[in-house]
Amino acid sequence: MNGRLFLLAGIFAATALGADQAALDRGQKEEARSCIPCHSLRLIHSQRLSKAAWNKELDKMAGWGTVVNDRDALLEYLTANFGDDKPLPTPAMSGNGTR
Ligand code: HEC
């Protein structure tokens, strides 16, 4: 009985992990599809925001006409990769007028 429960728990854990990575992949695809018409990904990837702040950011972009199909996955992807617990990115060079 206990062994069976343990096995079940293992299956659930594995499924949850799998779903998580799949969601992150879907989130990245969603970003590539819905976020680049107006600005570069650098503007997004240079942020470090909490999940709540990313959620607000998505609301703001939606207000400007962004259509997101897979919002949950996108929010998860943004929070996992560009969360406020991540180190700040090194600033891009922009001082010499060539870009
Ligand atoms: C309809 C055009 C449009 C689309 C599509 C769009 N954005 Fe934006 N985004 C903007 C504008 C306009 C700004 C403001 C740029 C500035 O301040 O110079 C901006 C700025 C940002 C910023 C910088 C912080 C801020 O609020 O100014 C982030 C982060 C961002 N967008 C994330 C996203 C994400 C994530 C997506 C995809 C879900 C997305 N954007 C899609 C128009 C858009």
XYZ file of C-alpha atoms and ligand atoms in Angstrom:
142
model
C 0.000 0.000 0.000
C 2.651 2.466 1.057
C 4.876 1.436 -1.834
C 2.038 2.101 -4.206
C 1.445 5.573 -2.790
C 5.121 6.313 -3.110
C 5.083 5.231 -6.744
C 2.054 7.428 -7.412
C 3.767 10.421 -5.795
C 6.780 9.816 -8.016
C 4.651 9.778 -11.115
C 2.944 13.003 -10.116
C 6.286 14.679 -9.418
C 7.695 13.617 -12.786
C 4.581 14.826 -14.569
C 4.744 18.181 -12.820
C 8.383 18.677 -13.782
C 7.688 17.706 -17.382
C 4.762 20.080 -17.600
C 6.890 22.855 -16.185
C 9.610 22.594 -18.834
C 6.971 22.265 -21.542
C 5.301 25.437 -20.271
C 8.615 27.311 -20.307
C 9.203 26.216 -23.906
C 5.698 27.300 -24.887
C 6.258 30.600 -23.100
C 9.411 31.249 -25.091
C 7.568 30.499 -28.346
C 4.770 32.813 -27.293
C 7.298 35.577 -26.649
C 8.854 35.089 -30.079
C 5.415 35.255 -31.655
C 3.721 38.053 -29.753
C 6.400 40.345 -28.323
C 8.664 41.243 -31.213
C 6.351 43.197 -33.548
C 6.967 46.436 -31.621
C 10.350 46.242 -29.920
C 13.391 44.054 -29.517
C 13.653 41.250 -27.004
C 16.482 43.141 -25.315
C 13.937 45.520 -23.811
C 12.272 42.487 -22.226
C 15.364 40.491 -21.310
C 17.056 43.413 -19.578
C 14.247 43.573 -16.977
C 14.286 41.793 -13.632
C 10.704 41.701 -12.384
C 8.623 39.767 -9.892
C 5.812 37.587 -11.192
C 3.256 40.222 -10.167
C 5.218 42.901 -12.019
C 5.492 40.725 -15.152
C 1.764 40.163 -14.941
C 1.191 43.940 -14.881
C 3.644 44.331 -17.758
C 1.599 41.875 -19.838
C -1.555 43.854 -19.006
C 0.196 47.037 -20.123
C 1.327 45.465 -23.416
C -2.184 44.087 -23.958
C -3.473 47.625 -23.539
C -1.260 48.588 -26.458
C -2.719 45.844 -28.620
C -0.498 42.851 -27.913
C -2.369 39.602 -28.464
C -1.068 36.774 -26.265
C -2.561 33.303 -26.694
C -0.659 31.350 -24.058
C -0.449 33.904 -21.292
C 0.130 31.496 -18.380
C 3.101 29.875 -20.108
C 4.535 33.251 -21.094
C 4.234 34.559 -17.536
C 5.949 31.458 -16.212
C 8.749 31.751 -18.767
C 9.327 35.454 -18.046
C 9.349 34.927 -14.282
C 11.654 31.898 -14.483
C 14.223 33.608 -16.724
C 13.920 37.311 -15.938
C 12.651 37.247 -12.359
C 13.742 39.752 -9.747
C 15.800 36.986 -8.088
C 18.116 36.826 -11.120
C 21.350 38.829 -11.346
C 21.182 42.002 -13.409
C 22.419 41.623 -16.979
C 25.571 43.448 -18.009
C 24.545 46.646 -19.784
C 24.834 46.568 -23.551
C 27.275 48.975 -25.151
C 25.423 51.851 -26.688
C 27.711 54.833 -26.288
C 29.461 55.210 -29.641
C 26.452 55.836 -31.834
C 26.803 52.688 -33.930
C 23.768 50.958 -32.502
C 1.761 46.741 -29.779
C 3.176 46.954 -29.602
C 3.863 46.135 -28.495
C 3.918 44.783 -28.377
C 3.368 43.728 -29.337
C 4.675 44.508 -27.168
N 5.077 45.675 -26.600
Fe 6.278 45.849 -24.948
N 6.357 47.849 -25.223
C 5.661 48.568 -26.181
C 5.937 49.967 -26.022
C 5.355 51.098 -26.876
C 6.845 50.085 -24.964
C 7.449 51.334 -24.381
C 8.791 51.527 -25.010
C 9.501 52.652 -24.347
O 9.153 52.975 -23.206
O 10.405 53.196 -25.003
C 7.101 48.737 -24.492
C 7.949 48.422 -23.444
C 8.122 47.170 -22.904
C 8.913 46.862 -21.732
C 9.813 47.825 -20.960
C 9.157 48.312 -19.738
C 8.013 49.237 -20.021
O 6.919 48.933 -19.519
O 8.173 50.244 -20.734
C 8.756 45.531 -21.493
C 9.382 44.726 -20.371
C 7.871 45.000 -22.512
N 7.500 46.016 -23.355
C 7.462 43.703 -22.573
C 6.696 43.177 -23.618
C 6.324 41.782 -23.713
C 6.679 40.704 -22.707
C 5.613 41.645 -24.864
C 4.957 40.398 -25.416
C 3.899 39.871 -24.589
C 5.534 42.982 -25.484
N 6.191 43.867 -24.693
C 4.902 43.250 -26.678
C 4.836 48.046 -27.141
C 4.609 46.703 -27.372
